[in-house]
Coordinates of N, CA and C in Angstrom, one line a residue:
M259 N 0.9 -1.3 0.0 CA -0.1 0.3 -0.1 C 0.8 1.3 0.0
A260 N 0.5 2.4 -0.8 CA 1.2 3.2 -0.7 C 1.1 4.3 0.6
P261 N 2.3 4.8 0.7 CA 1.8 6.1 2.0 C 1.0 7.0 1.9
A262 N 0.9 7.7 2.6 CA -0.2 8.6 2.5 C 0.1 9.9 1.8
S263 N -0.2 10.5 1.2 CA 0.4 11.6 0.4 C -0.1 13.2 1.5
P264 N 1.2 14.1 1.8 CA 0.9 15.1 2.3 C -0.5 15.6 1.8
A265 N -1.1 16.6 2.8 CA -2.2 17.3 2.4 C -1.9 18.5 1.2
G266 N -2.2 18.5 0.4 CA -1.9 19.5 -0.7 C -1.1 18.9 -1.8
S267 N -0.9 17.8 -1.6 CA 0.1 17.2 -2.8 C -0.6 16.3 -3.5
A268 N -0.1 15.7 -4.8 CA -0.9 15.1 -5.6 C -0.3 13.7 -5.3
P269 N -1.4 12.4 -5.6 CA -0.6 11.1 -5.4 C 0.2 11.0 -6.2
G270 N 1.0 10.2 -5.7 CA 2.5 9.8 -6.6 C 3.2 10.8 -7.3
S271 N 3.1 11.9 -6.6 CA 4.1 13.2 -6.8 C 5.3 12.9 -6.1
P272 N 6.5 13.1 -6.4 CA 7.8 12.9 -5.7 C 7.2 14.1 -4.5
R273 N 8.1 13.5 -3.1 CA 7.8 14.5 -2.0 C 9.1 14.9 -1.6
L274 N 9.3 16.4 -1.7 CA 11.0 16.8 -1.5 C 11.1 17.2 -0.1
P275 N 12.0 17.0 0.4 CA 12.2 17.0 1.8 C 12.4 18.8 1.9
P276 N 11.9 19.3 2.9 CA 11.7 20.7 3.5 C 12.8 21.5 2.7
S277 N 14.2 21.2 3.1 CA 15.4 21.8 2.9 C 15.4 21.9 1.2
R278 N 15.0 20.9 0.5 CA 15.1 20.5 -1.1 C 14.2 21.4 -2.0
S279 N 13.1 22.0 -0.9 CA 12.1 22.6 -1.9 C 12.5 24.0 -2.8
P280 N 11.7 24.5 -3.7 CA 12.2 25.3 -4.7 C 12.4 26.6 -3.6
G281 N 11.6 27.1 -3.1 CA 11.7 28.5 -2.5 C 12.9 28.3 -1.4
A282 N 13.4 27.0 -0.7 CA 14.4 27.2 0.1 C 15.7 27.7 -0.6
A283 N 15.8 27.0 -2.1 CA 17.0 27.2 -2.6 C 17.1 28.4 -3.2
A284 N 15.9 29.1 -3.7 CA 16.2 30.2 -4.0 C 16.5 31.4 -2.9
R285 N 16.5 31.3 -2.0 CA 16.7 31.8 -0.6 C 18.4 31.9 -0.1
R286 N 18.6 30.3 -0.2 CA 19.9 30.1 0.3 C 21.1 30.6 -0.5
P287 N 21.9 31.0 0.0 CA 23.0 31.7 -0.8 C 23.8 30.5 -1.7
P288 N 24.8 30.7 -2.4 CA 25.3 29.9 -3.1 C 26.4 29.1 -2.4
A289 N 26.6 27.6 -2.3 CA 27.7 27.3 -1.5 C 29.1 27.8 -2.1
T290 N 30.2 27.8 -1.3 CA 31.6 28.5 -1.6 C 32.2 27.8 -2.5
G291 N 32.3 26.5 -2.5 CA 32.8 25.6 -3.3 C 32.4 25.5 -5.3
R292 N 31.0 25.8 -4.6 CA 30.5 25.7 -6.4 C 30.7 26.8 -7.3
T293 N 30.7 26.6 -8.5 CA 30.8 27.5 -9.5 C 29.7 28.0 -9.9
V294 N 29.7 29.6 -9.8 CA 28.2 30.2 -10.3 C 28.6 30.9 -11.3
V295 N 27.6 30.6 -12.2 CA 28.0 31.4 -13.7 C 26.8 32.4 -13.9
D296 N 27.3 33.4 -14.0 CA 26.4 34.4 -14.9 C 25.9 34.4 -15.9
R297 N 24.4 33.8 -15.9 CA 23.9 33.6 -17.1 C 23.3 35.1 -17.6
A298 N 23.1 35.8 -17.1 CA 22.7 37.2 -17.7 C 23.8 38.1 -18.3
F299 N 25.3 37.6 -18.1 CA 26.4 38.4 -18.6 C 26.5 38.4 -20.2
P300 N 26.3 37.2 -20.7 CA 26.3 37.3 -22.4 C 25.0 38.1 -22.9
R301 N 24.0 38.2 -22.5 CA 23.0 38.9 -23.0 C 23.3 40.8 -22.7
T302 N 24.2 41.1 -21.8 CA 24.5 42.3 -22.0 C 25.5 43.2 -22.8
P303 N 25.3 44.3 -23.4 CA 26.0 45.0 -24.1 C 27.6 44.7 -24.0
R304 N 28.0 44.7 -22.7 CA 29.2 44.2 -22.3 C 29.6 42.7 -22.8
G305 N 28.9 42.0 -22.6 CA 29.1 40.4 -22.5 C 28.9 40.2 -23.8
A306 N 28.0 40.8 -24.8 CA 27.9 40.5 -26.3 C 29.1 41.0 -27.1
L307 N 29.8 42.2 -26.5 CA 31.2 42.6 -26.7 C 32.3 41.8 -26.5
K308 N 32.2 41.4 -25.8 CA 33.2 40.4 -25.1 C 33.2 39.2 -26.0
I309 N 32.1 38.5 -26.4 CA 32.0 37.5 -27.1 C 32.2 38.1 -28.7
S310 N 31.7 39.0 -28.9 CA 32.3 39.2 -30.7 C 34.1 39.8 -30.6
R311 N 34.4 40.3 -29.7 CA 35.8 40.5 -29.8 C 36.4 39.1 -29.9
T312 N 36.3 38.0 -29.1 CA 36.8 37.0 -28.9 C 36.5 36.2 -30.3
L313 N 35.4 36.5 -31.1 CA 35.1 35.6 -32.2 C 36.0 36.2 -33.3
V314 N 36.1 37.8 -33.4 CA 36.4 38.5 -34.2 C 38.1 38.1 -34.3
A315 N 38.7 38.2 -32.8 CA 40.0 37.9 -33.0 C 40.3 36.7 -33.3
L316 N 39.5 35.7 -33.0 CA 39.8 34.0 -33.4 C 39.8 33.9 -35.1
A317 N 39.1 34.7 -35.4 CA 38.9 34.8 -37.0 C 40.2 35.6 -37.9
A318 N 40.4 36.3 -37.1 CA 42.0 37.0 -37.7 C 43.1 36.2 -37.3
F319 N 43.2 35.3 -36.3 CA 44.4 34.6 -35.9 C 43.8 33.6 -37.1
I320 N 43.3 32.9 -37.2 CA 43.0 32.2 -38.5 C 43.1 32.2 -39.7
C321 N 42.8 33.6 -40.2 CA 43.2 34.2 -41.6 C 44.7 34.0 -41.3
F322 N 45.2 34.8 -40.0 CA 47.0 35.2 -40.2 C 47.6 33.8 -40.4
A323 N 47.1 32.7 -39.4 CA 47.7 31.4 -39.6 C 47.7 30.5 -40.9
V324 N 46.2 30.4 -41.3 CA 46.4 30.1 -42.6 C 47.2 30.6 -43.8
S325 N 47.2 32.0 -43.8 CA 48.0 32.5 -45.1 C 49.4 32.6 -45.0
G326 N 50.1 32.4 -43.7 CA 51.2 32.1 -44.0 C 52.0 33.5 -43.4
A327 N 51.0 34.5 -42.6 CA 51.3 35.8 -42.4 C 52.8 35.7 -41.5
H328 N 53.1 36.9 -41.4 CA 54.4 37.2 -40.8 C 53.8 37.0 -39.1
G329 N 54.8 36.4 -38.5 CA 54.4 35.4 -37.2 C 54.0 36.9 -36.0
A330 N 54.3 38.2 -36.3 CA 53.8 39.0 -35.3 C 52.3 39.0 -35.3
Y331 N 51.8 39.3 -36.8 CA 50.5 39.3 -36.8 C 49.6 37.7 -36.3
T332 N 49.9 37.0 -36.3 CA 49.5 35.9 -35.8 C 49.7 35.7 -34.2
A333 N 50.7 36.1 -33.9 CA 50.8 36.3 -32.5 C 50.1 37.3 -31.8
L334 N 49.7 38.3 -32.2 CA 48.9 39.4 -31.9 C 47.4 39.1 -31.9
A335 N 47.1 38.3 -33.1 CA 45.7 37.7 -33.0 C 45.4 36.9 -32.1
G336 N 46.5 35.8 -31.8 CA 46.1 34.8 -30.9 C 46.5 35.2 -29.3
M337 N 47.0 36.1 -29.0 CA 47.1 36.6 -27.7 C 46.0 37.6 -27.6
E338 N 45.2 38.3 -28.5 CA 43.8 39.0 -28.1 C 43.0 37.9 -28.1
T339 N 42.8 37.0 -28.9 CA 42.1 35.9 -28.6 C 41.8 35.2 -27.3
V340 N 43.2 35.0 -26.5 CA 43.3 34.4 -25.4 C 42.9 35.3 -24.2
I341 N 43.3 36.3 -24.4 CA 43.3 37.5 -23.2 C 41.7 37.8 -23.2
T342 N 40.6 38.1 -24.4 CA 39.6 38.4 -24.3 C 38.8 37.2 -23.6
L343 N 39.4 36.0 -24.1 CA 38.6 34.8 -23.7 C 38.8 34.8 -22.2
L344 N 39.7 35.1 -21.6 CA 39.8 35.0 -20.2 C 39.0 35.9 -19.4
F345 N 39.4 37.3 -20.1 CA 38.4 38.4 -19.3 C 36.6 38.1 -19.3
L346 N 36.1 37.2 -20.7 CA 35.0 36.9 -20.7 C 34.6 36.0 -19.5
L347 N 35.8 34.8 -19.4 CA 35.4 33.9 -18.5 C 35.5 34.6 -17.0
L348 N 36.3 35.3 -16.7 CA 36.5 36.0 -15.5 C 34.9 36.7 -15.1
Y349 N 34.3 37.6 -16.3 CA 33.1 38.3 -15.8 C 32.2 37.0 -15.8
L350 N 32.2 36.1 -16.7 CA 31.2 34.9 -16.7 C 31.1 34.3 -15.3
F351 N 32.3 33.8 -15.1 CA 32.4 33.0 -13.3 C 32.1 33.7 -12.4
R352 N 32.1 35.5 -12.7 CA 32.2 36.1 -11.6 C 33.3 36.1 -10.5
V353 N 34.3 35.7 -11.2 CA 35.7 35.9 -10.4 C 36.1 37.4 -9.9
D354 N 35.6 38.4 -10.9 CA 35.8 39.5 -10.4 C 35.4 40.1 -9.1
A355 N 34.2 39.4 -9.0 CA 33.6 39.5 -7.4 C 34.0 39.1 -6.3
R356 N 34.7 38.0 -6.9 CA 35.5 37.0 -5.5 C 37.0 37.8 -4.9
M357 N 37.5 38.2 -6.2 CA 38.7 38.9 -6.0 C 39.0 40.3 -6.3
R358 N 38.9 40.8 -5.5 CA 38.3 42.5 -5.0 C 39.8 43.1 -4.9
F359 N 40.7 42.4 -5.0 CA 41.8 43.1 -4.8 C 42.6 43.9 -6.0
L360 N 41.9 43.7 -7.0 CA 41.9 44.5 -8.4 C 41.2 44.8 -9.0
L361 N 41.2 46.2 -9.5 CA 39.8 47.0 -10.0 C 39.9 46.3 -11.6
W362 N 39.3 45.5 -12.2 CA 39.0 44.6 -13.1 C 38.7 45.0 -14.2
P363 N 37.5 46.3 -14.1 CA 37.1 46.8 -15.4 C 38.1 47.9 -15.7
L364 N 39.2 48.5 -14.8 CA 40.7 49.1 -15.2 C 41.5 48.4 -16.0
A365 N 41.8 47.2 -15.1 CA 42.5 46.2 -16.5 C 42.1 45.9 -17.3
D366 N 40.8 45.5 -17.6 CA 40.2 45.5 -19.1 C 40.4 46.8 -19.8
I367 N 39.8 47.9 -19.0 CA 40.5 49.0 -20.1 C 41.7 49.3 -20.6
F368 N 42.7 49.1 -19.7 CA 44.2 48.7 -19.8 C 44.1 48.0 -21.5
N369 N 43.7 46.6 -21.0 CA 43.8 45.4 -22.1 C 43.3 46.2 -23.2
S370 N 42.4 47.0 -23.3 CA 41.3 47.5 -24.7 C 42.4 48.3 -25.3
V371 N 42.7 49.3 -24.5 CA 43.6 50.3 -25.1 C 45.0 49.9 -25.5
I372 N 45.6 49.2 -25.0 CA 46.8 48.6 -25.6 C 47.0 47.7 -26.6
A373 N 45.6 47.1 -26.7 CA 45.1 45.8 -27.8 C 44.9 46.8 -29.0
A374 N 44.3 47.8 -29.0 CA 43.5 48.7 -30.0 C 45.2 49.1 -30.5
L375 N 46.0 50.0 -29.8 CA 47.1 50.4 -30.3 C 47.9 49.3 -30.9
F376 N 48.2 48.3 -30.6 CA 48.5 47.1 -31.4 C 48.1 46.7 -32.6
L377 N 46.9 46.6 -32.6 CA 45.9 46.2 -33.5 C 46.4 47.1 -34.9
L378 N 46.0 48.5 -34.4 CA 46.4 49.7 -35.4 C 47.5 49.6 -36.3
V379 N 48.4 49.2 -35.5 CA 49.5 49.2 -36.4 C 50.0 47.8 -37.1
V380 N 49.5 46.7 -36.5 CA 49.5 45.5 -37.2 C 48.2 45.5 -38.4
A381 N 47.4 46.1 -38.2 CA 46.2 45.5 -39.2 C 46.6 46.8 -40.4
L382 N 47.0 47.9 -39.8 CA 47.3 48.5 -40.9 C 48.6 47.7 -41.7
F383 N 49.6 47.4 -41.2 CA 50.6 47.0 -42.1 C 50.6 45.5 -42.8
A384 N 49.3 45.0 -42.5 CA 48.8 43.7 -43.0 C 48.1 44.3 -44.3
I385 N 47.1 44.9 -44.0 CA 46.1 45.6 -45.3 C 47.2 46.4 -46.2
I386 N 48.3 47.1 -45.9 CA 49.2 47.6 -46.6 C 50.0 46.7 -47.6
I387 N 50.6 45.4 -46.9 CA 51.4 44.7 -47.5 C 50.7 43.8 -48.3
K388 N 49.6 43.3 -47.6 CA 48.8 42.1 -48.2 C 49.8 41.4 -49.2
T389 N 50.5 40.3 -48.6 CA 50.8 39.3 -49.2 C 49.8 38.3 -50.2
N390 N 49.1 37.9 -49.2 CA 48.0 37.1 -50.0 C 46.6 37.7 -49.4
K391 N 45.7 37.1 -50.0 CA 44.0 37.4 -49.4 C 43.8 37.0 -47.9
G392 N 44.6 36.0 -47.6 CA 44.1 36.1 -46.3 C 44.9 36.8 -45.2
T393 N 46.1 37.6 -45.6 CA 46.6 38.5 -45.0 C 45.7 39.8 -45.0
L394 N 45.0 40.1 -46.0 CA 44.2 41.0 -46.2 C 43.1 40.9 -45.7
A395 N 42.3 39.7 -45.4 CA 41.4 39.4 -44.5 C 42.0 39.8 -42.9
G396 N 43.0 39.3 -43.0 CA 43.4 39.0 -41.1 C 43.3 40.6 -41.1
G397 N 43.8 41.5 -41.9 CA 44.2 43.2 -41.4 C 42.9 43.5 -41.2
V398 N 41.4 43.6 -42.4 CA 40.4 43.9 -42.3 C 39.7 43.6 -41.1
L399 N 40.0 42.0 -40.5 CA 39.2 41.9 -39.3 C 40.3 42.3 -38.0
G400 N 41.0 42.6 -38.1 CA 42.2 43.4 -37.1 C 41.5 44.8 -37.0
L401 N 41.2 45.5 -38.1 CA 40.2 46.9 -38.3 C 39.2 47.0 -37.4
I402 N 38.1 46.0 -37.5 CA 37.1 45.7 -37.1 C 37.3 45.4 -35.4
L403 N 38.6 44.6 -35.2 CA 38.7 44.4 -33.9 C 38.9 45.6 -33.1
L404 N 40.0 46.4 -33.9 CA 40.5 47.8 -33.2 C 39.2 48.6 -32.9
V405 N 37.8 48.6 -33.8 CA 36.7 49.4 -33.4 C 36.2 48.8 -32.2
L406 N 36.0 47.4 -32.2 CA 35.3 46.9 -30.8 C 36.2 47.1 -29.8
C407 N 37.8 47.1 -29.9 CA 38.4 47.3 -28.3 C 37.9 48.7 -28.2
I408 N 38.0 49.7 -29.1 CA 37.7 51.1 -28.6 C 36.4 51.3 -28.1
V409 N 35.0 50.9 -28.8 CA 33.7 50.7 -27.9 C 33.7 49.8 -26.7
D410 N 34.6 48.7 -26.5 CA 34.6 48.2 -25.1 C 35.4 49.3 -24.0
A411 N 36.1 49.7 -24.3 CA 36.9 50.7 -23.6 C 36.2 51.9 -23.2
V412 N 35.3 52.6 -24.2 CA 34.4 53.3 -24.1 C 33.0 53.0 -23.0
L413 N 32.7 51.6 -23.1 CA 31.5 51.1 -22.2 C 32.2 50.9 -21.0
L414 N 33.2 50.6 -20.8 CA 34.2 50.6 -19.2 C 34.2 51.4 -18.8
C415 N 35.1 52.8 -19.3 CA 34.7 53.8 -18.5 C 33.6 54.5 -18.2
K416 N 32.6 54.0 -18.7 CA 31.2 54.7 -18.6 C 30.8 53.7 -17.3
K417 N 31.2 52.4 -17.1 CA 30.8 51.7 -15.8 C 31.4 52.0 -14.7
I418 N 32.7 52.3 -14.9 CA 33.7 52.7 -13.8 C 32.8 54.1 -13.2
R419 N 32.8 54.9 -14.4 CA 32.5 56.4 -13.8 C 31.2 56.2 -13.1
L420 N 30.0 55.4 -13.4 CA 28.8 55.3 -12.8 C 29.2 54.8 -11.4
D421 N 30.0 53.7 -11.1 CA 30.0 53.2 -10.1 C 31.1 53.9 -9.4
R422 N 31.8 54.9 -9.6 CA 32.6 55.6 -8.7 C 31.8 56.4 -7.7
G423 N 30.3 56.9 -8.5 CA 29.7 57.9 -7.5 C 28.9 57.3 -6.2
R424 N 29.3 55.9 -5.8 CA 28.7 55.3 -4.7 C 29.7 55.2 -3.6
G425 N 29.4 55.9 -2.8 CA 30.2 56.1 -1.8 C 30.0 55.4 -0.5
R426 N 30.4 55.9 1.0 CA 29.8 55.1 2.1 C 28.2 55.2 2.2
S427 N 28.1 56.5 2.0 CA 26.5 57.0 2.2 C 25.5 56.7 1.1
A428 N 26.1 55.8 0.1 CA 25.3 55.3 -0.8 C 24.6 54.3 -0.6
P429 N 23.4 54.1 -1.0 CA 22.7 52.8 -0.9 C 23.2 51.6 -1.4
P430 N 23.1 50.4 -1.1 CA 23.7 49.3 -1.9 C 23.1 49.0 -3.1
K431 N 23.4 48.2 -3.9 CA 22.5 48.1 -5.0 C 21.6 46.4 -4.9

């Protein structure tokens, strides 16, 4: 014979212990050892920009690598892909919230500005020299990546400026 179901639950439905109910899980803070993914970050303008920067840098890297372009072109595109992917993962897994000893948006601005300067030089050289179509395509993608880096730096400057106004007397978010 089946055990009697508690009042208000349908017969045959699984009975959850009180600590496993959906309401209790929503109120409980995440465990410290668990990885928390910020699922909303890719939908934000900054998240979409990081994803697009990573994809364009990867495409430029592939163009330079396949075309046999100068090693500096390939190295810069590869480094930009890896560094942008690391910043994307940093924000996606909320590591910036756990490691507060560094102002991550400022480090990200520094990365964007330095990458934009290097991309300006490398992309222009790749377009001017254009040894083959792959180098030319990589140079054009480098210029697109340059624009994305500048837009990313501007968005991050706005974020820092808006967050700076929060002093001790400001209410928490």
